[in-house]
mmCIF file of C-alpha atoms and ligand atoms in Angstrom:
data_model
loop_
_atom_site.group_PDB
_atom_site.id
_atom_site.type_symbol
_atom_site.label_atom_id
_atom_site.label_comp_id
_atom_site.label_asym_id
_atom_site.label_seq_id
_atom_site.Cartn_x
_atom_site.Cartn_y
_atom_site.Cartn_z
ATOM 1 C CA MET Y 269 104.006 100.845 80.931
ATOM 2 C CA LYS Y 270 105.493 102.714 83.864
ATOM 3 C CA LYS Y 271 108.715 101.526 85.398
ATOM 4 C CA LYS Y 272 108.108 99.830 88.685
ATOM 5 C CA ILE Y 273 110.104 101.107 91.693
ATOM 6 C CA ASN Y 274 110.206 98.433 94.344
ATOM 7 C CA ILE Y 275 110.560 99.915 97.830
ATOM 8 C CA GLY Y 276 112.087 98.332 100.945
ATOM 9 C CA MET Y 277 111.269 100.105 104.228
ATOM 10 C CA ILE Y 278 113.214 99.653 107.443
ATOM 11 C CA GLY Y 279 111.085 100.586 110.480
ATOM 12 C CA THR Y 280 107.505 99.753 111.074
ATOM 13 C CA LYS Y 281 106.338 101.952 114.001
ATOM 14 C CA PHE Y 282 105.675 105.693 114.069
ATOM 15 C CA MET Y 283 107.487 106.630 110.874
ATOM 16 C CA GLY Y 284 106.864 103.162 109.370
ATOM 17 C CA LYS Y 285 103.195 103.884 109.537
ATOM 18 C CA ALA Y 286 103.449 107.502 108.223
ATOM 19 C CA HIS Y 287 105.694 106.462 105.293
ATOM 20 C CA SER Y 288 103.562 103.360 104.442
ATOM 21 C CA HIS Y 289 100.477 105.465 104.379
ATOM 22 C CA ALA Y 290 102.185 108.025 102.088
ATOM 23 C CA LEU Y 291 103.429 105.330 99.692
ATOM 24 C CA ARG Y 292 99.946 103.842 99.490
ATOM 25 C CA ASP Y 293 98.385 107.205 98.592
ATOM 26 C CA VAL Y 294 100.987 108.944 96.538
ATOM 27 C CA SER Y 295 99.933 107.548 93.160
ATOM 28 C CA MET Y 296 96.307 108.314 93.964
ATOM 29 C CA PHE Y 297 96.952 112.029 94.023
ATOM 30 C CA PHE Y 298 99.937 112.447 91.777
ATOM 31 C CA ASP Y 299 100.560 111.371 88.110
ATOM 32 C CA LEU Y 300 104.065 109.892 88.401
ATOM 33 C CA ASP Y 301 106.115 108.496 85.546
ATOM 34 C CA VAL Y 302 107.160 105.570 87.845
ATOM 35 C CA GLU Y 303 104.974 103.120 89.869
ATOM 36 C CA PRO Y 304 106.035 102.664 93.480
ATOM 37 C CA VAL Y 305 105.602 99.072 94.697
ATOM 38 C CA MET Y 306 105.496 98.339 98.465
ATOM 39 C CA LYS Y 307 107.768 95.325 98.279
ATOM 40 C CA THR Y 308 109.335 94.576 101.678
ATOM 41 C CA LEU Y 309 108.790 95.925 105.180
ATOM 42 C CA CYS Y 310 111.514 95.317 107.848
ATOM 43 C CA GLY Y 311 111.069 95.694 111.631
ATOM 44 C CA THR Y 312 112.425 94.028 114.724
ATOM 45 C CA SER Y 313 109.190 93.145 116.568
ATOM 46 C CA PRO Y 314 107.232 89.820 116.225
ATOM 47 C CA GLU Y 315 104.350 91.833 114.890
ATOM 48 C CA THR Y 316 106.328 92.817 111.784
ATOM 49 C CA GLU Y 317 104.437 90.262 109.672
ATOM 50 C CA SER Y 318 100.958 91.422 110.745
ATOM 51 C CA ILE Y 319 101.996 95.103 110.403
ATOM 52 C CA ALA Y 320 103.285 94.472 106.897
ATOM 53 C CA LYS Y 321 100.029 92.789 105.881
ATOM 54 C CA LYS Y 322 97.956 95.576 107.496
ATOM 55 C CA TYR Y 323 99.876 98.363 105.714
ATOM 56 C CA GLY Y 324 99.856 96.612 102.342
ATOM 57 C CA TRP Y 325 103.455 95.333 101.942
ATOM 58 C CA GLU Y 326 104.047 92.246 99.749
ATOM 59 C CA LYS Y 327 106.847 90.766 101.995
ATOM 60 C CA TRP Y 328 108.337 91.293 105.378
ATOM 61 C CA THR Y 329 111.515 90.502 107.245
ATOM 62 C CA THR Y 330 113.312 91.175 110.517
ATOM 63 C CA ASP Y 331 116.737 91.299 108.870
ATOM 64 C CA TRP Y 332 117.454 94.720 107.332
ATOM 65 C CA ARG Y 333 120.426 93.407 105.332
ATOM 66 C CA GLU Y 334 117.963 91.132 103.502
ATOM 67 C CA VAL Y 335 116.071 94.120 102.175
ATOM 68 C CA ILE Y 336 119.252 95.959 101.128
ATOM 69 C CA GLU Y 337 120.769 92.930 99.398
ATOM 70 C CA ASP Y 338 117.534 92.076 97.578
ATOM 71 C CA PRO Y 339 118.327 92.880 93.865
ATOM 72 C CA GLU Y 340 114.643 93.388 93.243
ATOM 73 C CA ILE Y 341 114.536 96.409 95.547
ATOM 74 C CA HIS Y 342 115.289 99.821 93.901
ATOM 75 C CA ALA Y 343 114.805 102.260 96.843
ATOM 76 C CA ILE Y 344 115.170 102.119 100.614
ATOM 77 C CA ALA Y 345 113.393 104.132 103.312
ATOM 78 C CA VAL Y 346 115.494 104.229 106.551
ATOM 79 C CA LEU Y 347 113.130 104.876 109.440
ATOM 80 C CA THR Y 348 115.082 103.635 112.393
ATOM 81 C CA PRO Y 349 116.728 105.395 115.415
ATOM 82 C CA GLY Y 350 119.554 107.739 114.320
ATOM 83 C CA PHE Y 351 122.511 105.565 115.329
ATOM 84 C CA LEU Y 352 121.434 103.013 112.593
ATOM 85 C CA HIS Y 353 121.012 105.441 109.733
ATOM 86 C CA LYS Y 354 124.664 105.470 108.552
ATOM 87 C CA GLU Y 355 125.222 101.731 108.473
ATOM 88 C CA MET Y 356 121.901 101.137 106.659
ATOM 89 C CA ALA Y 357 122.166 104.085 104.221
ATOM 90 C CA VAL Y 358 125.794 103.516 103.229
ATOM 91 C CA ALA Y 359 125.015 99.752 102.651
ATOM 92 C CA ALA Y 360 122.010 100.685 100.579
ATOM 93 C CA ALA Y 361 124.020 103.188 98.531
ATOM 94 C CA GLU Y 362 126.706 100.536 97.925
ATOM 95 C CA LYS Y 363 123.965 98.340 96.542
ATOM 96 C CA GLY Y 364 122.875 101.092 94.182
ATOM 97 C CA LYS Y 365 119.580 101.809 95.982
ATOM 98 C CA HIS Y 366 117.918 105.237 96.097
ATOM 99 C CA ILE Y 367 117.439 106.348 99.686
ATOM 100 C CA ILE Y 368 115.016 108.433 101.748
ATOM 101 C CA CYS Y 369 116.282 108.684 105.312
ATOM 102 C CA GLU Y 370 114.520 110.020 108.334
ATOM 103 C CA LYS Y 371 115.873 113.116 110.204
ATOM 104 C CA PRO Y 372 118.264 113.892 111.768
ATOM 105 C CA LEU Y 373 120.357 112.365 108.969
ATOM 106 C CA ALA Y 374 122.735 110.963 111.537
ATOM 107 C CA ASN Y 375 123.812 111.329 115.159
ATOM 108 C CA SER Y 376 127.063 113.168 114.261
ATOM 109 C CA LEU Y 377 128.393 115.458 111.499
ATOM 110 C CA GLU Y 378 131.002 112.844 110.654
ATOM 111 C CA ASP Y 379 128.478 110.087 110.051
ATOM 112 C CA ALA Y 380 126.218 112.437 108.057
ATOM 113 C CA LYS Y 381 129.186 113.375 105.781
ATOM 114 C CA GLU Y 382 130.037 109.716 105.210
ATOM 115 C CA MET Y 383 126.463 109.053 104.175
ATOM 116 C CA PHE Y 384 126.441 112.045 101.699
ATOM 117 C CA GLU Y 385 129.777 110.875 100.303
ATOM 118 C CA ALA Y 386 128.405 107.317 99.786
ATOM 119 C CA VAL Y 387 125.335 108.465 97.870
ATOM 120 C CA GLN Y 388 127.380 110.865 95.723
ATOM 121 C CA LYS Y 389 129.956 108.228 94.937
ATOM 122 C CA ILE Y 390 127.340 105.782 93.641
ATOM 123 C CA GLY Y 391 125.053 108.425 92.150
ATOM 124 C CA VAL Y 392 121.769 107.383 93.772
ATOM 125 C CA ILE Y 393 118.895 109.716 94.520
ATOM 126 C CA HIS Y 394 118.902 110.734 98.188
ATOM 127 C CA MET Y 395 116.557 112.614 100.497
ATOM 128 C CA THR Y 396 116.518 113.574 104.232
ATOM 129 C CA ASN Y 397 112.923 113.566 105.417
ATOM 130 C CA PHE Y 398 112.581 117.123 106.595
ATOM 131 C CA ASN Y 399 108.871 116.827 105.758
ATOM 132 C CA TYR Y 400 107.860 120.345 106.976
ATOM 133 C CA ARG Y 401 109.324 121.771 103.744
ATOM 134 C CA ARG Y 402 106.304 120.159 102.061
ATOM 135 C CA VAL Y 403 103.650 122.108 103.990
ATOM 136 C CA PRO Y 404 101.862 124.348 101.410
ATOM 137 C CA ALA Y 405 101.834 127.231 103.958
ATOM 138 C CA VAL Y 406 105.644 126.910 104.431
ATOM 139 C CA ASN Y 407 106.027 127.089 100.649
ATOM 140 C CA LEU Y 408 103.944 130.261 100.547
ATOM 141 C CA ALA Y 409 106.180 131.696 103.272
ATOM 142 C CA LYS Y 410 109.195 130.843 101.090
ATOM 143 C CA LYS Y 411 107.608 132.414 97.996
ATOM 144 C CA LEU Y 412 106.972 135.659 99.897
ATOM 145 C CA VAL Y 413 110.551 135.759 101.341
ATOM 146 C CA ASP Y 414 112.142 134.929 97.905
ATOM 147 C CA GLU Y 415 110.024 137.510 96.072
ATOM 148 C CA GLY Y 416 111.256 140.076 98.580
ATOM 149 C CA ARG Y 417 107.700 140.826 99.933
ATOM 150 C CA LEU Y 418 109.170 140.860 103.479
ATOM 151 C CA GLY Y 419 112.139 142.988 102.387
ATOM 152 C CA GLU Y 420 115.436 142.529 104.166
ATOM 153 C CA ILE Y 421 115.077 139.709 106.674
ATOM 154 C CA TYR Y 422 115.942 140.794 110.222
ATOM 155 C CA HIS Y 423 114.713 137.939 112.452
ATOM 156 C CA PHE Y 424 113.881 134.209 112.251
ATOM 157 C CA ARG Y 425 112.332 132.943 115.464
ATOM 158 C CA ALA Y 426 111.304 129.306 115.885
ATOM 159 C CA VAL Y 427 110.123 127.004 118.653
ATOM 160 C CA TYR Y 428 109.407 123.301 118.550
ATOM 161 C CA GLN Y 429 107.754 122.238 121.776
ATOM 162 C CA GLN Y 430 106.357 118.872 122.933
ATOM 163 C CA ASP Y 431 105.551 117.500 126.417
ATOM 164 C CA TRP Y 432 105.662 113.729 126.126
ATOM 165 C CA VAL Y 433 108.875 113.441 128.234
ATOM 166 C CA LEU Y 434 107.005 114.597 131.307
ATOM 167 C CA ASP Y 435 105.202 111.329 131.773
ATOM 168 C CA ALA Y 436 107.267 108.896 129.647
ATOM 169 C CA ASP Y 437 109.054 105.754 130.715
ATOM 170 C CA TRP Y 438 112.521 105.001 129.338
ATOM 171 C CA VAL Y 439 112.665 104.724 125.525
ATOM 172 C CA TRP Y 440 115.573 104.811 123.040
ATOM 173 C CA ARG Y 441 115.106 108.547 122.625
ATOM 174 C CA PHE Y 442 116.646 109.052 126.136
ATOM 175 C CA ASP Y 443 120.020 107.472 125.095
ATOM 176 C CA LYS Y 444 122.443 109.774 123.404
ATOM 177 C CA LYS Y 445 124.168 106.956 121.595
ATOM 178 C CA GLN Y 446 120.931 105.784 119.923
ATOM 179 C CA ALA Y 447 119.137 109.160 119.561
ATOM 180 C CA GLY Y 448 121.783 111.882 119.248
ATOM 181 C CA SER Y 449 121.730 114.915 121.502
ATOM 182 C CA GLY Y 450 117.996 115.002 122.357
ATOM 183 C CA SER Y 451 115.451 117.717 121.772
ATOM 184 C CA MET Y 452 118.232 119.679 119.992
ATOM 185 C CA SER Y 453 118.733 117.005 117.308
ATOM 186 C CA ASP Y 454 115.211 115.586 117.324
ATOM 187 C CA LYS Y 455 113.136 118.751 117.188
ATOM 188 C CA GLY Y 456 116.003 121.180 116.374
ATOM 189 C CA SER Y 457 116.862 119.427 113.124
ATOM 190 C CA HIS Y 458 113.397 120.244 111.740
ATOM 191 C CA ILE Y 459 113.469 124.000 112.632
ATOM 192 C CA ILE Y 460 117.129 124.423 111.579
ATOM 193 C CA ASP Y 461 116.154 122.916 108.210
ATOM 194 C CA LEU Y 462 113.288 125.249 107.908
ATOM 195 C CA ALA Y 463 115.522 128.247 108.787
ATOM 196 C CA ARG Y 464 117.974 127.207 106.117
ATOM 197 C CA PHE Y 465 115.115 126.712 103.638
ATOM 198 C CA LEU Y 466 113.433 130.021 104.331
ATOM 199 C CA VAL Y 467 116.254 132.423 105.346
ATOM 200 C CA GLY Y 468 119.600 130.926 104.368
ATOM 201 C CA GLU Y 469 122.778 129.440 105.828
ATOM 202 C CA ILE Y 470 123.545 129.763 109.550
ATOM 203 C CA THR Y 471 127.100 130.856 110.289
ATOM 204 C CA GLU Y 472 127.454 131.015 114.062
ATOM 205 C CA VAL Y 473 125.646 129.619 117.094
ATOM 206 C CA VAL Y 474 125.536 130.117 120.902
ATOM 207 C CA ALA Y 475 123.449 127.577 122.748
ATOM 208 C CA ASP Y 476 122.388 126.178 126.068
ATOM 209 C CA SER Y 477 120.712 122.855 126.885
ATOM 210 C CA LYS Y 478 119.650 120.969 129.920
ATOM 211 C CA ILE Y 479 118.600 117.546 131.072
ATOM 212 C CA PHE Y 480 115.837 118.070 133.653
ATOM 213 C CA PHE Y 481 114.854 114.384 133.946
ATOM 214 C CA LYS Y 482 118.083 112.655 134.903
ATOM 215 C CA GLU Y 483 116.616 109.111 134.851
ATOM 216 C CA LYS Y 484 113.519 107.298 133.679
ATOM 217 C CA ALA Y 485 111.746 104.159 134.814
ATOM 218 C CA VAL Y 486 112.292 101.028 132.690
ATOM 219 C CA PRO Y 487 108.953 99.717 131.676
ATOM 220 C CA GLY Y 488 108.054 96.372 133.361
ATOM 221 C CA LYS Y 489 111.111 96.469 135.602
ATOM 222 C CA ASN Y 490 111.696 97.833 139.083
ATOM 223 C CA GLU Y 491 114.605 99.953 137.981
ATOM 224 C CA THR Y 492 115.546 103.247 136.313
ATOM 225 C CA ARG Y 493 117.954 104.087 133.582
ATOM 226 C CA PRO Y 494 120.007 107.355 133.140
ATOM 227 C CA VAL Y 495 118.867 109.932 130.551
ATOM 228 C CA THR Y 496 121.729 111.247 128.437
ATOM 229 C CA THR Y 497 119.633 113.360 125.976
ATOM 230 C CA ASP Y 498 118.629 116.963 126.586
ATOM 231 C CA ASP Y 499 114.997 117.815 127.476
ATOM 232 C CA ALA Y 500 115.386 121.410 126.232
ATOM 233 C CA CYS Y 501 117.750 123.496 124.215
ATOM 234 C CA MET Y 502 117.779 127.207 123.424
ATOM 235 C CA PHE Y 503 120.099 128.854 120.849
ATOM 236 C CA ILE Y 504 120.810 132.142 119.073
ATOM 237 C CA THR Y 505 122.255 132.249 115.550
ATOM 238 C CA ARG Y 506 123.612 134.574 112.998
ATOM 239 C CA PHE Y 507 122.734 134.046 109.351
ATOM 240 C CA GLU Y 508 124.986 134.530 106.310
ATOM 241 C CA ASN Y 509 122.620 137.299 105.034
ATOM 242 C CA GLY Y 510 122.918 139.258 108.327
ATOM 243 C CA ALA Y 511 119.617 138.083 109.875
ATOM 244 C CA MET Y 512 119.504 137.031 113.581
ATOM 245 C CA GLY Y 513 117.876 133.676 114.638
ATOM 246 C CA LEU Y 514 116.351 132.567 117.927
ATOM 247 C CA PHE Y 515 115.454 128.865 118.447
ATOM 248 C CA GLU Y 516 113.972 126.849 121.289
ATOM 249 C CA THR Y 517 113.371 123.118 121.496
ATOM 250 C CA SER Y 518 111.664 121.344 124.308
ATOM 251 C CA ARG Y 519 110.033 117.983 125.019
ATOM 252 C CA ILE Y 520 108.871 119.155 128.478
ATOM 253 C CA SER Y 521 106.625 122.107 127.565
ATOM 254 C CA ALA Y 522 103.424 121.075 129.433
ATOM 255 C CA GLY Y 523 100.427 121.340 127.088
ATOM 256 C CA HIS Y 524 102.384 121.551 123.900
ATOM 257 C CA LYS Y 525 101.936 118.314 121.943
ATOM 258 C CA ASN Y 526 103.589 119.137 118.650
ATOM 259 C CA PHE Y 527 103.894 122.899 118.607
ATOM 260 C CA LEU Y 528 106.282 123.924 115.743
ATOM 261 C CA SER Y 529 105.966 127.630 115.107
ATOM 262 C CA PHE Y 530 108.159 130.209 113.358
ATOM 263 C CA GLU Y 531 107.975 133.946 112.768
ATOM 264 C CA ILE Y 532 109.974 135.960 110.139
ATOM 265 C CA ASN Y 533 110.315 139.666 110.494
ATOM 266 C CA GLY Y 534 111.684 141.767 107.571
ATOM 267 C CA SER Y 535 111.942 145.408 106.689
ATOM 268 C CA LYS Y 536 108.642 145.258 104.697
ATOM 269 C CA GLY Y 537 106.579 142.771 106.797
ATOM 270 C CA SER Y 538 106.315 139.705 108.861
ATOM 271 C CA LEU Y 539 104.816 136.196 108.736
ATOM 272 C CA ILE Y 540 103.918 133.621 111.369
ATOM 273 C CA PHE Y 541 103.365 129.807 110.853
ATOM 274 C CA ASN Y 542 102.113 127.307 113.384
ATOM 275 C CA LEU Y 543 102.131 123.540 112.563
ATOM 276 C CA GLU Y 544 99.086 122.932 114.674
ATOM 277 C CA ARG Y 545 97.162 125.148 112.182
ATOM 278 C CA LEU Y 546 99.170 124.008 109.151
ATOM 279 C CA ASN Y 547 96.644 125.151 106.560
ATOM 280 C CA GLU Y 548 97.154 128.753 107.626
ATOM 281 C CA LEU Y 549 99.768 131.516 107.356
ATOM 282 C CA ASP Y 550 99.574 134.881 109.141
ATOM 283 C CA ILE Y 551 100.986 137.735 107.051
ATOM 284 C CA TYR Y 552 101.601 141.405 107.784
ATOM 285 C CA LEU Y 553 102.731 143.570 104.902
ATOM 286 C CA LYS Y 554 103.784 147.205 105.507
ATOM 287 C CA ASP Y 555 102.753 148.370 102.003
ATOM 288 C CA GLU Y 556 99.118 147.594 102.520
ATOM 289 C CA ASP Y 557 96.452 150.197 103.163
ATOM 290 C CA PRO Y 558 97.453 151.613 106.568
ATOM 291 C CA SER Y 559 93.795 152.097 107.667
ATOM 292 C CA ALA Y 560 93.154 148.318 107.356
ATOM 293 C CA GLN Y 561 96.564 147.105 108.424
ATOM 294 C CA GLY Y 562 97.306 144.245 110.716
ATOM 295 C CA PHE Y 563 98.172 140.556 110.525
ATOM 296 C CA ARG Y 564 95.785 138.746 108.233
ATOM 297 C CA ASN Y 565 95.202 135.061 108.196
ATOM 298 C CA ILE Y 566 95.485 133.241 104.868
ATOM 299 C CA ILE Y 567 93.900 129.834 104.396
ATOM 300 C CA VAL Y 568 96.591 128.124 102.257
ATOM 301 C CA THR Y 569 94.236 125.638 100.516
ATOM 302 C CA ASP Y 570 93.838 127.151 97.054
ATOM 303 C CA PRO Y 571 94.718 125.160 93.967
ATOM 304 C CA LEU Y 572 97.389 127.847 93.236
ATOM 305 C CA HIS Y 573 99.197 126.853 96.449
ATOM 306 C CA THR Y 574 101.896 124.128 96.255
ATOM 307 C CA TYR Y 575 100.519 120.551 95.806
ATOM 308 C CA ILE Y 576 96.911 121.613 96.530
ATOM 309 C CA ASP Y 577 95.779 121.275 92.892
ATOM 310 C CA LYS Y 578 96.362 117.532 93.292
ATOM 311 C CA MET Y 579 94.359 117.377 96.563
ATOM 312 C CA TRP Y 580 90.906 118.647 97.268
ATOM 313 C CA PRO Y 581 88.926 121.668 96.147
ATOM 314 C CA ALA Y 582 89.810 125.037 97.757
ATOM 315 C CA GLY Y 583 89.193 125.198 101.488
ATOM 316 C CA HIS Y 584 89.208 121.404 102.009
ATOM 317 C CA ILE Y 585 92.064 121.284 104.467
ATOM 318 C CA ILE Y 586 94.974 118.879 104.515
ATOM 319 C CA GLY Y 587 96.798 117.261 107.480
ATOM 320 C CA TRP Y 588 100.256 116.335 108.836
ATOM 321 C CA GLU Y 589 100.300 113.054 106.921
ATOM 322 C CA HIS Y 590 100.050 114.814 103.605
ATOM 323 C CA THR Y 591 103.589 116.228 104.049
ATOM 324 C CA PHE Y 592 104.818 112.574 103.744
ATOM 325 C CA ILE Y 593 102.746 112.005 100.589
ATOM 326 C CA PHE Y 594 104.212 115.175 99.064
ATOM 327 C CA GLN Y 595 107.768 114.089 100.128
ATOM 328 C CA TYR Y 596 107.250 110.733 98.381
ATOM 329 C CA TYR Y 597 106.026 112.534 95.275
ATOM 330 C CA GLU Y 598 109.296 114.568 95.205
ATOM 331 C CA PHE Y 599 111.431 111.435 95.939
ATOM 332 C CA LEU Y 600 109.709 109.306 93.178
ATOM 333 C CA LYS Y 601 109.781 112.209 90.749
ATOM 334 C CA GLY Y 602 113.534 112.542 91.480
ATOM 335 C CA ILE Y 603 113.988 108.833 90.665
ATOM 336 C CA ALA Y 604 111.882 109.075 87.487
ATOM 337 C CA GLU Y 605 113.814 112.159 86.230
ATOM 338 C CA ASN Y 606 117.158 111.134 87.661
ATOM 339 C CA LYS Y 607 117.330 114.570 89.307
ATOM 340 C CA ASN Y 608 118.055 114.845 93.052
ATOM 341 C CA PRO Y 609 115.262 116.498 94.942
ATOM 342 C CA SER Y 610 115.650 118.531 98.150
ATOM 343 C CA PRO Y 611 115.964 118.219 100.980
ATOM 344 C CA SER Y 612 118.898 115.997 100.151
ATOM 345 C CA PHE Y 613 121.557 114.296 102.254
ATOM 346 C CA GLU Y 614 123.494 117.556 101.725
ATOM 347 C CA ASP Y 615 120.778 119.339 103.510
ATOM 348 C CA GLY Y 616 120.959 116.762 106.296
ATOM 349 C CA VAL Y 617 124.669 117.377 106.539
ATOM 350 C CA LYS Y 618 124.351 121.125 106.691
ATOM 351 C CA THR Y 619 121.683 120.844 109.449
ATOM 352 C CA GLN Y 620 123.970 118.505 111.374
ATOM 353 C CA ALA Y 621 126.760 121.004 111.140
ATOM 354 C CA VAL Y 622 124.594 123.513 112.945
ATOM 355 C CA ILE Y 623 123.591 120.948 115.588
ATOM 356 C CA GLU Y 624 127.286 120.095 116.101
ATOM 357 C CA ALA Y 625 128.229 123.769 116.525
ATOM 358 C CA ALA Y 626 125.335 124.201 119.059
ATOM 359 C CA LEU Y 627 126.520 121.171 121.027
ATOM 360 C CA LYS Y 628 130.055 122.524 121.121
ATOM 361 C CA SER Y 629 128.737 125.867 122.208
ATOM 362 C CA VAL Y 630 126.833 124.197 125.109
ATOM 363 C CA SER Y 631 130.020 122.463 126.305
ATOM 364 C CA GLU Y 632 132.327 125.469 125.765
ATOM 365 C CA ARG Y 633 129.777 128.078 126.760
ATOM 366 C CA ASN Y 634 130.752 130.250 123.807
ATOM 367 C CA TRP Y 635 129.761 131.365 120.244
ATOM 368 C CA ILE Y 636 130.845 128.656 117.734
ATOM 369 C CA LYS Y 637 131.199 128.995 114.011
ATOM 370 C CA VAL Y 638 129.285 126.452 111.873
ATOM 371 C CA ALA Y 639 131.577 124.261 109.872
ATOM 372 C CA ARG Y 640 131.383 125.231 106.147
ATOM 373 C CA ASP Y 641 134.052 122.882 104.614
ATOM 374 C CA LEU Y 642 131.505 120.152 103.969
HETATM 375 N N1 LIG M 914 109.923 113.404 110.101
HETATM 376 C C1 LIG M 914 109.220 113.371 111.274
HETATM 377 O O1 LIG M 914 108.353 114.182 111.526
HETATM 378 C C2 LIG M 914 109.646 112.285 112.276
HETATM 379 C C3 LIG M 914 108.851 112.093 113.414
HETATM 380 C C4 LIG M 914 109.225 111.070 114.300
HETATM 381 C C5 LIG M 914 110.408 110.403 114.103
HETATM 382 N N2 LIG M 914 111.184 110.721 113.110
HETATM 383 C C6 LIG M 914 112.517 110.006 112.898
HETATM 384 O O2 LIG M 914 112.278 108.736 112.381
HETATM 385 C C7 LIG M 914 113.218 107.792 112.942
HETATM 386 C C8 LIG M 914 112.415 106.725 113.607
HETATM 387 O O3 LIG M 914 111.633 107.280 114.621
HETATM 388 P P1 LIG M 914 110.211 106.607 115.100
HETATM 389 O O4 LIG M 914 109.507 107.608 115.844
HETATM 390 O O5 LIG M 914 109.534 105.962 113.884
HETATM 391 O O6 LIG M 914 110.749 105.444 116.066
HETATM 392 P P2 LIG M 914 109.972 104.130 116.536
HETATM 393 O O7 LIG M 914 110.611 103.791 117.820
HETATM 394 O O8 LIG M 914 108.463 104.387 116.516
HETATM 395 O O9 LIG M 914 110.331 103.062 115.436
HETATM 396 C C9 LIG M 914 111.665 102.659 115.180
HETATM 397 C C10 LIG M 914 111.569 101.482 114.245
HETATM 398 O O10 LIG M 914 112.957 101.142 113.937
HETATM 399 C C11 LIG M 914 112.898 99.676 113.839
HETATM 400 N N3 LIG M 914 114.295 99.197 114.126
HETATM 401 C C12 LIG M 914 115.085 99.506 115.209
HETATM 402 N N4 LIG M 914 116.239 98.806 115.045
HETATM 403 C C13 LIG M 914 116.168 98.093 113.932
HETATM 404 C C14 LIG M 914 117.007 97.150 113.239
HETATM 405 N N5 LIG M 914 118.215 96.876 113.761
HETATM 406 N N6 LIG M 914 116.613 96.521 112.113
HETATM 407 C C15 LIG M 914 115.401 96.904 111.634
HETATM 408 N N7 LIG M 914 114.547 97.702 112.196
HETATM 409 C C16 LIG M 914 114.972 98.301 113.372
HETATM 410 C C17 LIG M 914 111.958 99.230 114.967
HETATM 411 O O11 LIG M 914 111.528 97.894 114.685
HETATM 412 C C18 LIG M 914 110.846 100.241 114.779
HETATM 413 O O12 LIG M 914 109.935 99.858 113.849
HETATM 414 C C19 LIG M 914 114.152 108.551 113.813
HETATM 415 O O13 LIG M 914 115.235 108.979 113.029
HETATM 416 C C20 LIG M 914 113.315 109.862 114.172
HETATM 417 O O14 LIG M 914 114.095 110.972 114.459
HETATM 418 C C21 LIG M 914 110.855 111.648 112.137
#
């Protein structure tokens, strides 16, 4: 009989739904050596009970410490605003629980490092949920880069644009203490992780950011509250391997709902990815027949592409939610094999170091070296 892994999940809303859905489906697609059990869901709202029942959890609570102290629970998902990640993850590690934590790992490099130290000290499995590493087209991009098909990498160019801030009332995401820096940490953490995954470590950053909306209306009240998180951030980087990077994050790009796109240019070719068409990758290879040369579009839905053999027949596309299913597959496999998967808390720390350097650059208006003594 397979060993049961009882899961406790903290957070019921956006990520709570995405992670619950993934946990429900993961064993349907993948043959795991362990059996995940949706034991306890924790949230703060009065609807936590009904949400837990709807998503398929056995138990529910509004006290996160109850989940972490429950000896029956083996693994914790931390899906709360960033300022709560450290306290919850460190407490979970101290109780010997494996942890998957949402991105950004923490709101500061110092907190992220403490979290990494805690999981290392106890020896539990840890993951930071940079779920875009799990997109099959992103994995194909990585394979092409790693095999040298693009040659020497010159440029990594990434944007992550949304527009929800334009019409939003005040939410926790507008408070630096709760959410971290803003679009830079929220959206930037994803594209920094992809840059590290695909091209390598970032050594230096120069950045600029701006708060365009200085206050937001408080829902249900005739008042406004100040906004302390950036609406947009732009930064240039140098990579360890000599490549140059260009990044842009914005939550006020009208018309862009969840536009994450990157382009890599190398001495032998280029590739372009766009999350809104996540089953596709555009590739240009210089060594192809010059008379038929140009960017070609690959539909990355063949069984030979990562994870697809466990999904549908070729051409039957997958969606955003599958990245969470694949992430839980990696997390549970890590627990079954006692082998830490990536992206780990260490990846969360390294991404946070780039964010911290970018923030320093904004305030000092200068190039800043990314901390390497992690
Ligand atoms: N990987 C991704 O693509 C992705 C997307 C969105 C958000 N996120 C990250 O996920 C995290 C949560 O974001 P969200 O969009 O789900 O936020 P949300 O506002 O939709 O949900 C936050 C949840 O945290 C719970 N919570 C808050 N304080 C709590 C407490 N003290 N005890 C127990 N529960 C508490 C709330 O009840 C709520 O269910 C953030 O770190 C965010 O950056 C990741």
